[in-house]
PDB file of C-alpha atoms in Angstrom:
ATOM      1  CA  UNK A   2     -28.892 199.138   2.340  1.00 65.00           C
ATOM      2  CA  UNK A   3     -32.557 197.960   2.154  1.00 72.00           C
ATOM      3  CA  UNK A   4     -32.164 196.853   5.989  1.00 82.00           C
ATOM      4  CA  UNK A   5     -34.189 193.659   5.055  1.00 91.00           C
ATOM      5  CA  UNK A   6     -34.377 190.768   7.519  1.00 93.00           C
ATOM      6  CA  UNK A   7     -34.611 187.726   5.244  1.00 94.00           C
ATOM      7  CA  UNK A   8     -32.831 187.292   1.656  1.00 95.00           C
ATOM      8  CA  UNK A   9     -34.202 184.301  -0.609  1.00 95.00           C
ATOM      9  CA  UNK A  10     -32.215 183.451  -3.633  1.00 97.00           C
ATOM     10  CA  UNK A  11     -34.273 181.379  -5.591  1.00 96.00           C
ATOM     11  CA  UNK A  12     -32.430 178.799  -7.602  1.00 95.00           C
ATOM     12  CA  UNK A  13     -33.203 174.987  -9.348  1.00 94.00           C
ATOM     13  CA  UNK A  14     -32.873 172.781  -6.250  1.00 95.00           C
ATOM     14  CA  UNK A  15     -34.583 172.684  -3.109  1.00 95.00           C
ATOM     15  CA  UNK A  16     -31.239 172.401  -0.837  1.00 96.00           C
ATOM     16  CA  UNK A  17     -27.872 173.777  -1.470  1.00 97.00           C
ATOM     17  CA  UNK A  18     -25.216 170.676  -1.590  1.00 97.00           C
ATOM     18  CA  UNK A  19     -21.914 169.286  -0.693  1.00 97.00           C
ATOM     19  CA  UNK A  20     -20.658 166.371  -2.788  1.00 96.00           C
ATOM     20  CA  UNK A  21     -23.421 167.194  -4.976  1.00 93.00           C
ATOM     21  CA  UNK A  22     -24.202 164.393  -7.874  1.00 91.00           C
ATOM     22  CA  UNK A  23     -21.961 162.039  -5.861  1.00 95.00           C
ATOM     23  CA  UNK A  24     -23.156 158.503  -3.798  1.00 96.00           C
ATOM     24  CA  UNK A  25     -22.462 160.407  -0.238  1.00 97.00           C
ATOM     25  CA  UNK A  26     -24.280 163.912  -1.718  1.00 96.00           C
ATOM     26  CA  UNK A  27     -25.838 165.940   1.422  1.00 97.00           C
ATOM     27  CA  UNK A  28     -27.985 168.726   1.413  1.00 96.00           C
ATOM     28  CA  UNK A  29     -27.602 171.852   3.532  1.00 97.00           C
ATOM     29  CA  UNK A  30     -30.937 172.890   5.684  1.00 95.00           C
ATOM     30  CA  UNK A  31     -29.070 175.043   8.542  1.00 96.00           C
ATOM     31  CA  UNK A  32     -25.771 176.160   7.680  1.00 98.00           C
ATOM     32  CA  UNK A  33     -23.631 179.050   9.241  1.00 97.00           C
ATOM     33  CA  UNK A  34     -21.502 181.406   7.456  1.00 97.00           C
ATOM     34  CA  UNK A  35     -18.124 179.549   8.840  1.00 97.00           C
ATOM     35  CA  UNK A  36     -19.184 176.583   7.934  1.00 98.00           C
ATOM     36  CA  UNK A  37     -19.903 177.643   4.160  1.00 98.00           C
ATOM     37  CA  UNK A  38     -16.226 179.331   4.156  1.00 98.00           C
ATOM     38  CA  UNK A  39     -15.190 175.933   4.404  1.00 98.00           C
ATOM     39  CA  UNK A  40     -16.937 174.226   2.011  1.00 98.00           C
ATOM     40  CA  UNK A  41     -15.708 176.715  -0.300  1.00 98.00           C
ATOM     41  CA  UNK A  42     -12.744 175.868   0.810  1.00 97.00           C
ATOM     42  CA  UNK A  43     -13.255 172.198   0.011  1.00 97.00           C
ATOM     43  CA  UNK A  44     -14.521 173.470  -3.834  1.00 96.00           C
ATOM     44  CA  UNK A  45     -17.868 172.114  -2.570  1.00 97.00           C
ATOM     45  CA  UNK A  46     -20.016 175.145  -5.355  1.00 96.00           C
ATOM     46  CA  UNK A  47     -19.639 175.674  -9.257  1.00 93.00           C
ATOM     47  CA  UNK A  48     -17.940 178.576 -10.121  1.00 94.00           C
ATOM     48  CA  UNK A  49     -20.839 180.048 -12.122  1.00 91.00           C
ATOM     49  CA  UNK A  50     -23.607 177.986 -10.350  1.00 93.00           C
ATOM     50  CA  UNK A  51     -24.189 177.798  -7.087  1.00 97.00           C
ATOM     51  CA  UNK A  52     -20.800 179.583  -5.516  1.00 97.00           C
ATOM     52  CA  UNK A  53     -21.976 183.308  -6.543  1.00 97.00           C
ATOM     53  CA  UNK A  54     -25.719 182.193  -5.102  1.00 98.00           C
ATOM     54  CA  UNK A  55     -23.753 181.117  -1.530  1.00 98.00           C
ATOM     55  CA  UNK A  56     -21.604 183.946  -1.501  1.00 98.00           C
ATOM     56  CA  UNK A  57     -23.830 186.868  -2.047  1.00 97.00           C
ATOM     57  CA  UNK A  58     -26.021 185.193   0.830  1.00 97.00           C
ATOM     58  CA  UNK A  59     -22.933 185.471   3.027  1.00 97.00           C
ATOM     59  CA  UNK A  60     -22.343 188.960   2.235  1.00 96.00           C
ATOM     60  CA  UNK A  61     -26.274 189.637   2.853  1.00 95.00           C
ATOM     61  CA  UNK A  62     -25.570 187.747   6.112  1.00 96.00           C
ATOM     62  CA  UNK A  63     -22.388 189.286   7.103  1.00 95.00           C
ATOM     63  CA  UNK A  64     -23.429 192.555   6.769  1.00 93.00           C
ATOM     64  CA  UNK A  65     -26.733 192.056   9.331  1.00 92.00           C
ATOM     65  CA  UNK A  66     -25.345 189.318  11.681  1.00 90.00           C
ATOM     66  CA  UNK A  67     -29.509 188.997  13.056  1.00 93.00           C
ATOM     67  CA  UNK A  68     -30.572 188.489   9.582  1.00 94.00           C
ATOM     68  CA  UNK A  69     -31.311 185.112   7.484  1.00 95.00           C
ATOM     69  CA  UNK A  70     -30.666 184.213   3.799  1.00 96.00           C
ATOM     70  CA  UNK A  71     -31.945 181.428   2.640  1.00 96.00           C
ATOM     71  CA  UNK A  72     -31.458 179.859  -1.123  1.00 97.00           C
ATOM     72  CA  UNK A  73     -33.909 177.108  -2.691  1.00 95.00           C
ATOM     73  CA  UNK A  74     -36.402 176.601  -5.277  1.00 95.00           C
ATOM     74  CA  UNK A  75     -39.381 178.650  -6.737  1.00 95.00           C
ATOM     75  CA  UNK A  76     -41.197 175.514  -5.947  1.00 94.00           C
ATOM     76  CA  UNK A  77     -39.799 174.959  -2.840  1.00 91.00           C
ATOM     77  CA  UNK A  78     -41.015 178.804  -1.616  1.00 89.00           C
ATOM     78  CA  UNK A  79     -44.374 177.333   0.053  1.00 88.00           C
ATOM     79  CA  UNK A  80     -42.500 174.920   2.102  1.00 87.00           C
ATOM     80  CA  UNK A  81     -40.152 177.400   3.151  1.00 88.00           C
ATOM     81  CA  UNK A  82     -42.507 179.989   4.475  1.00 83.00           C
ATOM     82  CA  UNK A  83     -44.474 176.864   6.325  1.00 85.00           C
ATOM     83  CA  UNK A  84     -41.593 174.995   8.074  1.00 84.00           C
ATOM     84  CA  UNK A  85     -38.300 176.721   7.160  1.00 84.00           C
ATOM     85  CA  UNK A  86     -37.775 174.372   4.607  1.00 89.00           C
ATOM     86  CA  UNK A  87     -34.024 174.779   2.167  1.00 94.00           C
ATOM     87  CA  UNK A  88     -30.996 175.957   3.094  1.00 95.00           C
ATOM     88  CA  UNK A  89     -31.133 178.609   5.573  1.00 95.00           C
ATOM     89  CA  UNK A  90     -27.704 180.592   6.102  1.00 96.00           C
ATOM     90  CA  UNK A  91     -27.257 182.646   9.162  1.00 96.00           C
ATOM     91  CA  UNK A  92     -24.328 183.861  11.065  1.00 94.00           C
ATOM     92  CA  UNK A  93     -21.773 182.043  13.063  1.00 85.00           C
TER      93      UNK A  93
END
Protein backbone atom coordinates (compact mmCIF):
# COMPACT_ATOMS: atom_id res chain seq x y z
CA UNK A 1 0.00 0.00 0.00
CA UNK A 2 2.96 2.37 0.72
CA UNK A 3 4.33 1.40 -2.92
CA UNK A 4 7.88 1.28 -1.32
CA UNK A 5 10.77 -0.20 -3.29
CA UNK A 6 12.97 -1.71 -0.57
CA UNK A 7 11.69 -3.41 2.85
CA UNK A 8 14.47 -3.95 5.66
CA UNK A 9 13.51 -6.06 8.57
CA UNK A 10 15.98 -5.52 11.01
CA UNK A 11 16.70 -8.49 13.20
CA UNK A 12 19.91 -9.99 15.57
CA UNK A 13 22.08 -11.52 12.82
CA UNK A 14 23.67 -10.17 9.91
CA UNK A 15 22.45 -13.10 7.39
CA UNK A 16 19.35 -15.11 7.48
CA UNK A 17 20.38 -19.05 7.80
CA UNK A 18 19.84 -22.56 6.81
CA UNK A 19 21.14 -25.23 9.19
CA UNK A 20 21.60 -22.48 11.48
CA UNK A 21 23.79 -23.40 14.83
CA UNK A 22 24.82 -26.58 12.99
CA UNK A 23 28.73 -27.59 11.61
CA UNK A 24 27.44 -27.11 7.75
CA UNK A 25 25.34 -23.63 8.86
CA UNK A 26 25.12 -21.21 5.62
CA UNK A 27 24.04 -17.87 5.42
CA UNK A 28 21.67 -16.43 2.82
CA UNK A 29 23.06 -13.10 0.88
CA UNK A 30 20.79 -13.44 -2.44
CA UNK A 31 17.90 -15.54 -2.09
CA UNK A 32 14.65 -15.69 -4.27
CA UNK A 33 11.23 -16.11 -3.08
CA UNK A 34 11.12 -19.95 -4.49
CA UNK A 35 13.95 -20.74 -3.05
CA UNK A 36 12.81 -19.54 0.57
CA UNK A 37 9.40 -21.63 -0.04
CA UNK A 38 11.63 -24.40 0.13
CA UNK A 39 13.55 -23.91 2.91
CA UNK A 40 10.43 -23.51 4.69
CA UNK A 41 9.68 -26.44 3.43
CA UNK A 42 12.80 -28.08 4.82
CA UNK A 43 11.78 -26.30 8.54
CA UNK A 44 14.96 -24.31 7.83
CA UNK A 45 13.19 -20.81 10.32
CA UNK A 46 11.85 -20.81 14.04
CA UNK A 47 8.39 -20.58 14.29
CA UNK A 48 8.44 -17.35 16.32
CA UNK A 49 11.97 -16.23 15.16
CA UNK A 50 13.03 -15.86 12.03
CA UNK A 51 9.99 -17.67 9.89
CA UNK A 52 7.43 -14.59 10.45
CA UNK A 53 10.67 -12.13 9.57
CA UNK A 54 11.10 -14.38 6.02
CA UNK A 55 7.61 -14.56 5.36
CA UNK A 56 6.37 -11.07 5.67
CA UNK A 57 9.47 -10.22 3.31
CA UNK A 58 7.92 -12.62 0.80
CA UNK A 59 4.62 -11.14 1.00
CA UNK A 60 6.36 -7.52 0.67
CA UNK A 61 8.09 -9.17 -2.32
CA UNK A 62 5.26 -10.94 -3.84
CA UNK A 63 3.12 -8.24 -3.90
CA UNK A 64 5.82 -5.80 -6.02
CA UNK A 65 7.70 -8.50 -8.05
CA UNK A 66 10.51 -5.24 -8.95
CA UNK A 67 10.89 -4.64 -5.35
CA UNK A 68 13.66 -5.92 -2.70
CA UNK A 69 13.37 -6.94 0.99
CA UNK A 70 16.14 -7.45 2.68
CA UNK A 71 16.46 -8.72 6.57
CA UNK A 72 19.78 -8.24 8.77
CA UNK A 73 21.10 -6.45 11.63
CA UNK A 74 20.83 -2.83 13.05
CA UNK A 75 24.52 -3.10 12.93
CA UNK A 76 24.76 -4.58 9.82
CA UNK A 77 22.53 -1.41 8.15
CA UNK A 78 25.89 0.53 7.06
CA UNK A 79 27.18 -2.39 5.23
CA UNK A 80 24.05 -2.94 3.59
CA UNK A 81 23.49 0.46 2.13
CA UNK A 82 27.45 0.32 0.97
CA UNK A 83 27.69 -3.12 -0.75
CA UNK A 84 24.30 -4.87 -0.43
CA UNK A 85 25.46 -6.61 2.38
CA UNK A 86 22.61 -9.47 4.35
CA UNK A 87 20.14 -11.32 2.97
CA UNK A 88 18.51 -9.72 0.14
CA UNK A 89 15.09 -11.44 -1.02
CA UNK A 90 13.72 -10.66 -4.38
CA UNK A 91 11.45 -12.41 -6.72
CA UNK A 92 11.87 -15.55 -8.66
Amino acid sequence: MVDADLFIVLTGVDYVFVNFNKPDQAKLEHVTVAELEEYIQQDQFAPGSMLPKVQATMAFVNNKPSSKAVITSLENLGALIESESGTIIEKD
